[in-house]
PDB file of C-alpha atoms and ligand atoms in Angstrom:
ATOM      1  CA  MET A  20     -37.175  -5.521  17.102  1.00 38.00           C
ATOM      2  CA  SER A  21     -34.603  -7.927  15.721  1.00 43.00           C
ATOM      3  CA  THR A  22     -31.698  -6.546  13.706  1.00 45.00           C
ATOM      4  CA  LEU A  23     -32.989  -8.363  10.687  1.00 42.00           C
ATOM      5  CA  SER A  24     -36.485  -6.907  10.646  1.00 47.00           C
ATOM      6  CA  ARG A  25     -35.166  -3.420  11.493  1.00 43.00           C
ATOM      7  CA  ARG A  26     -32.809  -3.599   8.537  1.00 43.00           C
ATOM      8  CA  LYS A  27     -35.574  -4.770   6.226  1.00 45.00           C
ATOM      9  CA  LEU A  28     -37.785  -1.895   7.345  1.00 41.00           C
ATOM     10  CA  ILE A  29     -35.039   0.625   6.656  1.00 41.00           C
ATOM     11  CA  THR A  30     -34.428  -0.800   3.184  1.00 43.00           C
ATOM     12  CA  ALA A  31     -38.153  -0.919   2.407  1.00 43.00           C
ATOM     13  CA  GLY A  32     -38.369   2.698   3.612  1.00 41.00           C
ATOM     14  CA  VAL A  33     -35.661   3.828   1.207  1.00 42.00           C
ATOM     15  CA  ALA A  34     -37.448   2.107  -1.660  1.00 44.00           C
ATOM     16  CA  ALA A  35     -40.811   3.661  -0.722  1.00 46.00           C
ATOM     17  CA  ALA A  36     -39.353   7.153  -0.279  1.00 43.00           C
ATOM     18  CA  ALA A  37     -37.626   7.067  -3.653  1.00 48.00           C
ATOM     19  CA  GLY A  38     -40.918   6.187  -5.304  1.00 54.00           C
ATOM     20  CA  ALA A  39     -41.470   4.079  -8.395  1.00 54.00           C
ATOM     21  CA  THR A  40     -40.235   6.771 -10.828  1.00 56.00           C
ATOM     22  CA  GLY A  41     -37.087   7.527  -8.867  1.00 62.00           C
ATOM     23  CA  LEU A  42     -36.284   3.858  -8.668  1.00 63.00           C
ATOM     24  CA  ALA A  43     -36.687   3.385 -12.415  1.00 67.00           C
ATOM     25  CA  VAL A  44     -34.249   6.253 -13.055  1.00 64.00           C
ATOM     26  CA  ALA A  45     -31.826   4.922 -10.463  1.00 62.00           C
ATOM     27  CA  ALA A  46     -32.023   1.428 -11.950  1.00 68.00           C
ATOM     28  CA  LYS A  47     -31.300   2.802 -15.435  1.00 66.00           C
ATOM     29  CA  LEU A  48     -28.321   4.810 -14.175  1.00 63.00           C
ATOM     30  CA  ALA A  49     -27.152   1.833 -12.179  1.00 68.00           C
ATOM     31  CA  GLY A  50     -27.321  -0.347 -15.282  1.00 70.00           C
ATOM     32  CA  ARG A  51     -25.346   2.137 -17.364  1.00 64.00           C
ATOM     33  CA  TYR A  52     -22.530   2.234 -14.819  1.00 64.00           C
ATOM     34  CA  GLY A  53     -22.622  -1.489 -14.189  1.00 72.00           C
ATOM     35  CA  LEU A  54     -23.870  -0.871 -10.671  1.00 72.00           C
ATOM     36  CA  ILE A  55     -26.384  -3.660 -10.222  1.00 78.00           C
ATOM     37  CA  PRO A  56     -25.547  -5.458  -6.973  1.00 84.00           C
ATOM     38  CA  PRO A  57     -25.775  -9.275  -6.948  1.00 87.00           C
ATOM     39  CA  ASP A  58     -28.706  -9.219  -4.495  1.00 87.00           C
ATOM     40  CA  SER A  59     -30.809  -6.936  -6.722  1.00 83.00           C
ATOM     41  CA  GLY A  60     -33.533  -9.563  -7.273  1.00 77.00           C
ATOM     42  CA  GLY A  61     -36.500 -10.044  -4.929  1.00 70.00           C
ATOM     43  CA  VAL A  62     -38.664  -7.741  -2.855  1.00 65.00           C
ATOM     44  CA  TYR A  63     -35.868  -5.566  -1.445  1.00 67.00           C
ATOM     45  CA  GLY A  64     -33.857  -5.619  -4.665  1.00 75.00           C
ATOM     46  CA  PRO A  65     -34.777  -2.130  -5.937  1.00 74.00           C
ATOM     47  CA  GLY A  66     -33.757  -0.602  -2.601  1.00 76.00           C
ATOM     48  CA  GLU A  67     -30.444  -2.430  -2.682  1.00 80.00           C
ATOM     49  CA  THR A  68     -29.761  -1.272  -6.235  1.00 77.00           C
ATOM     50  CA  LEU A  69     -30.559   2.308  -5.286  1.00 73.00           C
ATOM     51  CA  THR A  70     -28.321   2.342  -2.211  1.00 77.00           C
ATOM     52  CA  TYR A  71     -25.419   0.714  -4.024  1.00 80.00           C
ATOM     53  CA  ALA A  72     -25.684   2.861  -7.152  1.00 75.00           C
ATOM     54  CA  VAL A  73     -26.052   6.155  -5.294  1.00 73.00           C
ATOM     55  CA  GLN A  74     -23.124   5.413  -2.986  1.00 73.00           C
ATOM     56  CA  ARG A  75     -20.977   4.257  -5.883  1.00 72.00           C
ATOM     57  CA  LEU A  76     -21.743   7.363  -7.984  1.00 67.00           C
ATOM     58  CA  LEU A  77     -21.069   9.711  -5.080  1.00 66.00           C
ATOM     59  CA  THR A  78     -18.200   8.053  -3.272  1.00 63.00           C
ATOM     60  CA  ARG A  79     -16.403   5.939  -5.848  1.00 60.00           C
ATOM     61  CA  HIS A  80     -12.958   7.361  -5.118  1.00 64.00           C
ATOM     62  CA  SER A  81     -13.308   8.530  -1.562  1.00 87.00           C
ATOM     63  CA  MET A  82     -11.308   7.492   1.460  1.00 90.00           C
ATOM     64  CA  ALA A  83     -12.835   6.496   4.749  1.00 94.00           C
ATOM     65  CA  ARG A  84     -12.070   9.009   7.470  1.00 95.00           C
ATOM     66  CA  GLU A  85      -8.769   8.417   9.266  1.00 96.00           C
ATOM     67  CA  PHE A  86      -8.305   9.327  12.919  1.00 97.00           C
ATOM     68  CA  SER A  87      -5.364  10.363  15.042  1.00 97.00           C
ATOM     69  CA  ARG A  88      -3.505   7.999  17.367  1.00 97.00           C
ATOM     70  CA  SER A  89      -5.050   9.662  20.429  1.00 98.00           C
ATOM     71  CA  GLN A  90      -8.516   8.726  19.166  1.00 97.00           C
ATOM     72  CA  ILE A  91      -7.840   4.964  19.176  1.00 97.00           C
ATOM     73  CA  SER A  92     -10.477   3.303  21.376  1.00 98.00           C
ATOM     74  CA  ALA A  93      -9.066   2.180  24.719  1.00 96.00           C
ATOM     75  CA  LYS A  94     -11.556  -0.685  24.898  1.00 93.00           C
ATOM     76  CA  PRO A  95     -12.465  -1.762  21.354  1.00 95.00           C
ATOM     77  CA  LEU A  96     -15.647  -3.806  21.134  1.00 90.00           C
ATOM     78  CA  MET A  97     -14.886  -7.359  20.186  1.00 90.00           C
ATOM     79  CA  ASN A  98     -17.859  -9.003  18.567  1.00 92.00           C
ATOM     80  CA  GLU A  99     -18.593 -12.559  19.612  1.00 92.00           C
ATOM     81  CA  VAL A 100     -17.070 -15.195  17.335  1.00 95.00           C
ATOM     82  CA  ASP A 101     -17.803 -18.902  17.144  1.00 94.00           C
ATOM     83  CA  PRO A 102     -15.364 -21.130  19.052  1.00 93.00           C
ATOM     84  CA  PRO A 103     -12.229 -21.930  17.026  1.00 95.00           C
ATOM     85  CA  SER A 104     -12.101 -25.201  15.108  1.00 98.00           C
ATOM     86  CA  ASP A 105      -9.465 -27.901  15.774  1.00 98.00           C
ATOM     87  CA  GLU A 106      -7.714 -26.819  12.573  1.00 98.00           C
ATOM     88  CA  PHE A 107      -7.538 -23.233  13.831  1.00 98.00           C
ATOM     89  CA  LYS A 108      -6.185 -24.392  17.213  1.00 98.00           C
ATOM     90  CA  ARG A 109      -3.498 -26.440  15.456  1.00 98.00           C
ATOM     91  CA  LEU A 110      -2.439 -23.419  13.391  1.00 98.00           C
ATOM     92  CA  GLN A 111      -2.469 -21.248  16.506  1.00 98.00           C
ATOM     93  CA  GLU A 112      -0.207 -23.707  18.369  1.00 98.00           C
ATOM     94  CA  GLY A 113       2.280 -23.305  15.504  1.00 98.00           C
ATOM     95  CA  ARG A 114       2.077 -19.527  15.975  1.00 98.00           C
ATOM     96  CA  PHE A 115       0.351 -19.363  12.560  1.00 98.00           C
ATOM     97  CA  ALA A 116       3.585 -20.193  10.681  1.00 98.00           C
ATOM     98  CA  ASP A 117       1.510 -22.591   8.524  1.00 98.00           C
ATOM     99  CA  TRP A 118      -1.324 -20.110   7.887  1.00 98.00           C
ATOM    100  CA  ARG A 119      -1.899 -19.720   4.157  1.00 98.00           C
ATOM    101  CA  VAL A 120      -4.165 -17.522   2.131  1.00 98.00           C
ATOM    102  CA  ALA A 121      -4.879 -18.930  -1.325  1.00 98.00           C
ATOM    103  CA  VAL A 122      -5.436 -16.526  -4.219  1.00 98.00           C
ATOM    104  CA  ASP A 123      -7.175 -18.113  -7.190  1.00 98.00           C
ATOM    105  CA  GLY A 124      -9.794 -17.585  -9.886  1.00 98.00           C
ATOM    106  CA  MET A 125      -9.114 -14.973 -12.576  1.00 96.00           C
ATOM    107  CA  VAL A 126      -5.422 -14.550 -11.846  1.00 95.00           C
ATOM    108  CA  ALA A 127      -2.403 -15.320 -14.020  1.00 95.00           C
ATOM    109  CA  GLN A 128      -0.702 -17.226 -11.190  1.00 93.00           C
ATOM    110  CA  PRO A 129      -2.940 -18.925  -8.644  1.00 97.00           C
ATOM    111  CA  ARG A 130      -0.872 -19.397  -5.495  1.00 97.00           C
ATOM    112  CA  SER A 131      -0.922 -19.089  -1.753  1.00 98.00           C
ATOM    113  CA  PHE A 132       0.815 -16.673   0.580  1.00 98.00           C
ATOM    114  CA  THR A 133       2.230 -17.131   4.068  1.00 98.00           C
ATOM    115  CA  LEU A 134       1.947 -14.380   6.672  1.00 98.00           C
ATOM    116  CA  ALA A 135       5.718 -13.856   6.355  1.00 98.00           C
ATOM    117  CA  GLU A 136       5.306 -13.216   2.618  1.00 98.00           C
ATOM    118  CA  LEU A 137       2.479 -10.759   3.220  1.00 98.00           C
ATOM    119  CA  LYS A 138       4.643  -8.986   5.807  1.00 98.00           C
ATOM    120  CA  SER A 139       7.457  -8.631   3.246  1.00 98.00           C
ATOM    121  CA  TYR A 140       5.238  -6.514   0.981  1.00 97.00           C
ATOM    122  CA  PRO A 141       4.853  -2.725   1.250  1.00 95.00           C
ATOM    123  CA  GLN A 142       3.077  -2.008   4.502  1.00 97.00           C
ATOM    124  CA  ARG A 143       0.155   0.352   4.878  1.00 97.00           C
ATOM    125  CA  SER A 144      -1.656   1.300   8.045  1.00 98.00           C
ATOM    126  CA  HIS A 145      -4.641   3.432   8.882  1.00 98.00           C
ATOM    127  CA  ILE A 146      -6.587   4.421  11.963  1.00 98.00           C
ATOM    128  CA  THR A 147     -10.229   3.930  11.051  1.00 98.00           C
ATOM    129  CA  MET A 148     -13.594   3.144  12.550  1.00 98.00           C
ATOM    130  CA  ILE A 149     -15.267  -0.259  12.447  1.00 97.00           C
ATOM    131  CA  GLN A 150     -19.037   0.058  12.568  1.00 97.00           C
ATOM    132  CA  CYS A 151     -21.231  -2.931  13.232  1.00 96.00           C
ATOM    133  CA  GLU A 152     -24.661  -2.930  11.618  1.00 93.00           C
ATOM    134  CA  GLU A 153     -26.027  -3.247  15.160  1.00 92.00           C
ATOM    135  CA  GLY A 154     -24.910   0.286  15.988  1.00 91.00           C
ATOM    136  CA  TRP A 155     -21.685   0.093  17.991  1.00 94.00           C
ATOM    137  CA  SER A 156     -18.281   1.126  16.706  1.00 97.00           C
ATOM    138  CA  TYR A 157     -14.624   1.536  17.661  1.00 98.00           C
ATOM    139  CA  ILE A 158     -11.497   3.165  16.302  1.00 98.00           C
ATOM    140  CA  ALA A 159      -8.323   1.129  15.773  1.00 98.00           C
ATOM    141  CA  GLU A 160      -5.138   1.104  13.794  1.00 98.00           C
ATOM    142  CA  TRP A 161      -4.880  -1.614  11.128  1.00 98.00           C
ATOM    143  CA  ILE A 162      -1.586  -2.687   9.592  1.00 98.00           C
ATOM    144  CA  GLY A 163      -1.225  -4.911   6.566  1.00 98.00           C
ATOM    145  CA  ALA A 164      -0.524  -5.398   2.896  1.00 98.00           C
ATOM    146  CA  PRO A 165      -2.824  -3.581   0.482  1.00 96.00           C
ATOM    147  CA  LEU A 166      -5.089  -6.166  -1.180  1.00 96.00           C
ATOM    148  CA  SER A 167      -4.279  -4.368  -4.465  1.00 95.00           C
ATOM    149  CA  HIS A 168      -0.617  -5.357  -4.078  1.00 95.00           C
ATOM    150  CA  VAL A 169      -1.432  -9.011  -3.477  1.00 97.00           C
ATOM    151  CA  LEU A 170      -3.779  -9.004  -6.485  1.00 96.00           C
ATOM    152  CA  GLU A 171      -0.998  -7.503  -8.565  1.00 94.00           C
ATOM    153  CA  VAL A 172       1.488 -10.183  -7.441  1.00 95.00           C
ATOM    154  CA  ALA A 173      -1.021 -12.910  -8.357  1.00 96.00           C
ATOM    155  CA  GLY A 174      -1.762 -11.145 -11.650  1.00 95.00           C
ATOM    156  CA  ALA A 175      -5.480 -10.368 -11.467  1.00 94.00           C
ATOM    157  CA  LEU A 176      -6.864 -10.363 -15.000  1.00 93.00           C
ATOM    158  CA  PRO A 177      -8.532  -7.280 -16.534  1.00 88.00           C
ATOM    159  CA  GLN A 178     -11.899  -9.084 -16.765  1.00 90.00           C
ATOM    160  CA  ALA A 179     -12.005  -9.236 -12.953  1.00 94.00           C
ATOM    161  CA  ARG A 180     -15.093  -7.610 -11.452  1.00 95.00           C
ATOM    162  CA  TYR A 181     -15.278  -8.969  -7.908  1.00 97.00           C
ATOM    163  CA  VAL A 182     -13.108 -10.441  -5.203  1.00 98.00           C
ATOM    164  CA  VAL A 183     -14.645 -13.173  -3.048  1.00 98.00           C
ATOM    165  CA  TYR A 184     -13.002 -13.769   0.322  1.00 98.00           C
ATOM    166  CA  ARG A 185     -13.459 -16.666   2.701  1.00 98.00           C
ATOM    167  CA  SER A 186     -12.692 -17.330   6.333  1.00 98.00           C
ATOM    168  CA  ILE A 187     -11.595 -20.466   8.163  1.00 98.00           C
ATOM    169  CA  GLN A 188     -15.146 -20.122   9.545  1.00 98.00           C
ATOM    170  CA  PRO A 189     -17.175 -21.500   6.613  1.00 97.00           C
ATOM    171  CA  ASP A 190     -20.230 -19.332   7.368  1.00 97.00           C
ATOM    172  CA  TRP A 191     -18.235 -16.140   6.892  1.00 98.00           C
ATOM    173  CA  TRP A 192     -17.572 -15.207   3.305  1.00 98.00           C
ATOM    174  CA  GLU A 193     -18.043 -11.940   1.491  1.00 98.00           C
ATOM    175  CA  SER A 194     -17.228 -10.260  -1.790  1.00 98.00           C
ATOM    176  CA  ILE A 195     -16.468  -6.736  -2.934  1.00 98.00           C
ATOM    177  CA  ASP A 196     -16.246  -5.076  -6.329  1.00 96.00           C
ATOM    178  CA  MET A 197     -12.914  -4.027  -7.833  1.00 93.00           C
ATOM    179  CA  ALA A 198     -13.383  -0.411  -6.669  1.00 91.00           C
ATOM    180  CA  ASP A 199     -13.198  -1.654  -3.078  1.00 95.00           C
ATOM    181  CA  ALA A 200     -10.693  -4.449  -3.803  1.00 95.00           C
ATOM    182  CA  LEU A 201      -8.182  -2.002  -5.295  1.00 92.00           C
ATOM    183  CA  HIS A 202      -8.990   0.788  -2.830  1.00 92.00           C
ATOM    184  CA  PRO A 203      -5.816   1.947  -1.058  1.00 92.00           C
ATOM    185  CA  GLN A 204      -7.317   1.433   2.409  1.00 96.00           C
ATOM    186  CA  THR A 205      -8.389  -2.165   1.734  1.00 96.00           C
ATOM    187  CA  LEU A 206      -5.830  -4.264   3.600  1.00 98.00           C
ATOM    188  CA  LEU A 207      -5.016  -7.868   4.214  1.00 98.00           C
ATOM    189  CA  ALA A 208      -4.378  -6.875   7.809  1.00 98.00           C
ATOM    190  CA  TYR A 209      -2.023  -8.789  10.108  1.00 98.00           C
ATOM    191  CA  GLY A 210      -1.539  -6.031  12.703  1.00 98.00           C
ATOM    192  CA  MET A 211      -3.774  -4.023  15.019  1.00 98.00           C
ATOM    193  CA  ASN A 212      -2.777  -1.125  17.272  1.00 98.00           C
ATOM    194  CA  GLY A 213       0.933  -1.811  16.816  1.00 97.00           C
ATOM    195  CA  ASP A 214       0.791  -5.533  17.594  1.00 98.00           C
ATOM    196  CA  GLU A 215      -0.422  -8.790  16.024  1.00 98.00           C
ATOM    197  CA  ILE A 216      -4.205  -8.876  15.599  1.00 98.00           C
ATOM    198  CA  PRO A 217      -5.620 -10.647  18.678  1.00 98.00           C
ATOM    199  CA  VAL A 218      -7.521 -13.800  17.687  1.00 97.00           C
ATOM    200  CA  GLY A 219     -10.836 -12.308  18.842  1.00 97.00           C
ATOM    201  CA  PHE A 220     -10.346  -9.425  16.428  1.00 98.00           C
ATOM    202  CA  GLY A 221      -9.582 -11.686  13.465  1.00 98.00           C
ATOM    203  CA  GLY A 222      -5.934 -12.617  13.883  1.00 98.00           C
ATOM    204  CA  PRO A 223      -3.828 -13.751  12.259  1.00 98.00           C
ATOM    205  CA  LEU A 224      -5.359 -12.291   9.085  1.00 98.00           C
ATOM    206  CA  ARG A 225      -8.367 -10.115   8.482  1.00 98.00           C
ATOM    207  CA  LEU A 226      -9.601  -8.321   5.376  1.00 99.00           C
ATOM    208  CA  ARG A 227     -10.184  -4.730   6.418  1.00 98.00           C
ATOM    209  CA  VAL A 228     -12.649  -2.926   4.137  1.00 98.00           C
ATOM    210  CA  THR A 229     -12.948   0.645   5.386  1.00 97.00           C
ATOM    211  CA  ARG A 230     -15.932   1.960   3.451  1.00 95.00           C
ATOM    212  CA  GLN A 231     -18.412  -0.727   4.374  1.00 97.00           C
ATOM    213  CA  VAL A 232     -19.903  -1.911   7.664  1.00 97.00           C
ATOM    214  CA  GLY A 233     -18.155  -4.326  10.019  1.00 98.00           C
ATOM    215  CA  TYR A 234     -19.427  -7.584   8.596  1.00 98.00           C
ATOM    216  CA  LYS A 235     -17.509  -6.964   5.358  1.00 98.00           C
ATOM    217  CA  SER A 236     -14.246  -7.008   7.380  1.00 98.00           C
ATOM    218  CA  VAL A 237     -14.071 -10.796   7.597  1.00 98.00           C
ATOM    219  CA  LYS A 238     -11.776 -12.423  10.160  1.00 98.00           C
ATOM    220  CA  TYR A 239      -9.406 -15.417   9.630  1.00 98.00           C
ATOM    221  CA  ILE A 240      -8.983 -15.089   5.859  1.00 98.00           C
ATOM    222  CA  THR A 241      -7.932 -18.300   4.088  1.00 98.00           C
ATOM    223  CA  ARG A 242      -8.949 -17.824   0.460  1.00 98.00           C
ATOM    224  CA  ILE A 243      -9.399 -15.018  -2.050  1.00 98.00           C
ATOM    225  CA  THR A 244     -11.036 -15.679  -5.415  1.00 98.00           C
ATOM    226  CA  VAL A 245     -11.041 -13.203  -8.282  1.00 97.00           C
ATOM    227  CA  THR A 246     -14.077 -13.508 -10.558  1.00 97.00           C
ATOM    228  CA  ASP A 247     -16.207 -11.763 -13.178  1.00 96.00           C
ATOM    229  CA  SER A 248     -19.453 -13.209 -11.798  1.00 97.00           C
ATOM    230  CA  LEU A 249     -20.822 -14.012  -8.360  1.00 98.00           C
ATOM    231  CA  LYS A 250     -23.489 -16.388  -9.641  1.00 97.00           C
ATOM    232  CA  GLN A 251     -21.602 -19.590  -8.840  1.00 97.00           C
ATOM    233  CA  PHE A 252     -20.847 -18.646  -5.223  1.00 98.00           C
ATOM    234  CA  GLY A 253     -23.303 -19.811  -2.563  1.00 98.00           C
ATOM    235  CA  LYS A 254     -26.842 -18.853  -3.556  1.00 97.00           C
ATOM    236  CA  GLY A 255     -25.533 -16.385  -6.133  1.00 98.00           C
ATOM    237  CA  LEU A 256     -26.311 -13.278  -4.075  1.00 97.00           C
ATOM    238  CA  GLY A 257     -22.658 -12.282  -3.670  1.00 97.00           C
ATOM    239  CA  SER A 258     -21.952 -13.330  -0.109  1.00 98.00           C
ATOM    240  CA  ALA A 259     -23.275 -14.861   3.095  1.00 98.00           C
ATOM    241  CA  SER A 260     -24.867 -11.550   4.197  1.00 97.00           C
ATOM    242  CA  PRO A 261     -27.687 -11.285   1.633  1.00 97.00           C
ATOM    243  CA  GLU A 262     -28.432 -14.968   2.215  1.00 97.00           C
ATOM    244  CA  ALA A 263     -29.217 -13.927   5.803  1.00 96.00           C
ATOM    245  CA  GLY A 264     -31.173 -10.783   4.887  1.00 95.00           C
ATOM    246  CA  TYR A 265     -28.358  -8.210   5.057  1.00 96.00           C
ATOM    247  CA  ALA A 266     -27.161  -6.046   2.191  1.00 96.00           C
ATOM    248  CA  TRP A 267     -24.300  -7.238  -0.027  1.00 97.00           C
ATOM    249  CA  TYR A 268     -23.167  -3.639  -0.472  1.00 96.00           C
ATOM    250  CA  ALA A 269     -23.140  -1.995   2.930  1.00 94.00           C
ATOM    251  CA  GLY A 270     -21.404   1.329   2.345  1.00 91.00           C
ATOM    252  CA  ILE A 271     -20.830   3.842   5.120  1.00 88.00           C
TER     253      ILE A 271
HETATM  254  N1  LIG B  10     -14.894 -14.720  10.447  1.00 56.10           N
HETATM  255  C1  LIG B  10     -15.686 -13.788  11.013  1.00 56.10           C
HETATM  256  N2  LIG B  10     -15.589 -12.509  10.582  1.00 56.10           N
HETATM  257  C2  LIG B  10     -16.374 -11.545  11.129  1.00 56.10           C
HETATM  258  C3  LIG B  10     -17.337 -11.868  12.116  1.00 56.10           C
HETATM  259  C4  LIG B  10     -17.384 -13.225  12.583  1.00 56.10           C
HETATM  260  O1  LIG B  10     -18.154 -13.601  13.501  1.00 56.10           O
HETATM  261  N3  LIG B  10     -16.544 -14.151  12.002  1.00 56.10           N
HETATM  262  N4  LIG B  10     -18.194 -10.875  12.598  1.00 56.10           N
HETATM  263  C5  LIG B  10     -18.394  -9.720  11.686  1.00 56.10           C
HETATM  264  C6  LIG B  10     -19.178  -8.624  12.243  1.00 56.10           C
HETATM  265  S1  LIG B  10     -20.873  -8.771  12.228  1.00 56.10           S
HETATM  266  C7  LIG B  10     -18.604  -7.443  12.647  1.00 56.10           C
HETATM  267  S2  LIG B  10     -19.503  -6.107  13.120  1.00 56.10           S
HETATM  268  C8  LIG B  10     -17.135  -7.354  12.761  1.00 56.10           C
HETATM  269  C9  LIG B  10     -16.806  -7.122  14.226  1.00 56.10           C
HETATM  270  O2  LIG B  10     -15.450  -6.869  14.375  1.00 56.10           O
HETATM  271  P1  LIG B  10     -14.805  -6.769  15.816  1.00 56.10           P
HETATM  272  O3  LIG B  10     -14.943  -8.095  16.513  1.00 56.10           O
HETATM  273  O4  LIG B  10     -13.398  -6.373  15.577  1.00 56.10           O
HETATM  274  O5  LIG B  10     -15.573  -5.723  16.573  1.00 56.10           O
HETATM  275  O6  LIG B  10     -16.448  -8.505  12.291  1.00 56.10           O
HETATM  276  C10 LIG B  10     -17.058  -9.178  11.210  1.00 56.10           C
HETATM  277  N5  LIG B  10     -16.221 -10.242  10.720  1.00 56.10           N
HETATM  278 MO1  LIG B  11     -21.688  -6.751  12.874  1.00 56.10          MO
END
């Protein structure tokens, strides 16, 4: 069975198991706490709302599990990525000195950051597990600047509700709510296992989101947009994932 249809079955199963009454209660609760995910419309919508709301109510402030150095995977699984564009190759030849990540949208000071600037900010690292929705996983150390710090430098406004992040690969863009954006483990990561992030693993810059599945940890980050609504991005479902049949909120 394809990943897509398996995922849809699982989601449909959750919705069926909760039953119509349970879903109505969950939807009401979700509404009260502002926990309606952007992909809540459509056939699988109620299931998505339920998953997101339940996880948010139960795990709002929790940390993803951190591992010890000895548990770092010797052979981390590198997912296949599309071949790099000419622009990427040019930046790579310059050892990424010209790499920029723009921060715009609902911020007091829209601006861009070089890798050197990001590296000058307080550094945080964690040894955590990346889990692909296809079932495999690995443990690695990630080193970077907390996204919360970068948002503070840019002056994210109090109306902010989501952070949209884009890759140099146009098909890869995601968004997270402010709970995840400000979460202490959410890093603009430039290091992996004590070194630069290898290109295959998302170097020079990857957004590492620890409490959601692998596809939310987008590689080659070039732009971060702070917003109070996801409607105007793509098809309005929050990110590329729901446009392809995957959940916007994919908590683990
Ligand atoms: N830009 C970009 N980000 C990406 C991907 C990709 O192909 N391109 N793959 C995603 C998926 S589906 C997963 S599971 C993880 C895989 O991370 P890994 O290669 O470090 O195992 O990266 C995610 N981020
Ligand atoms: Mo994945």
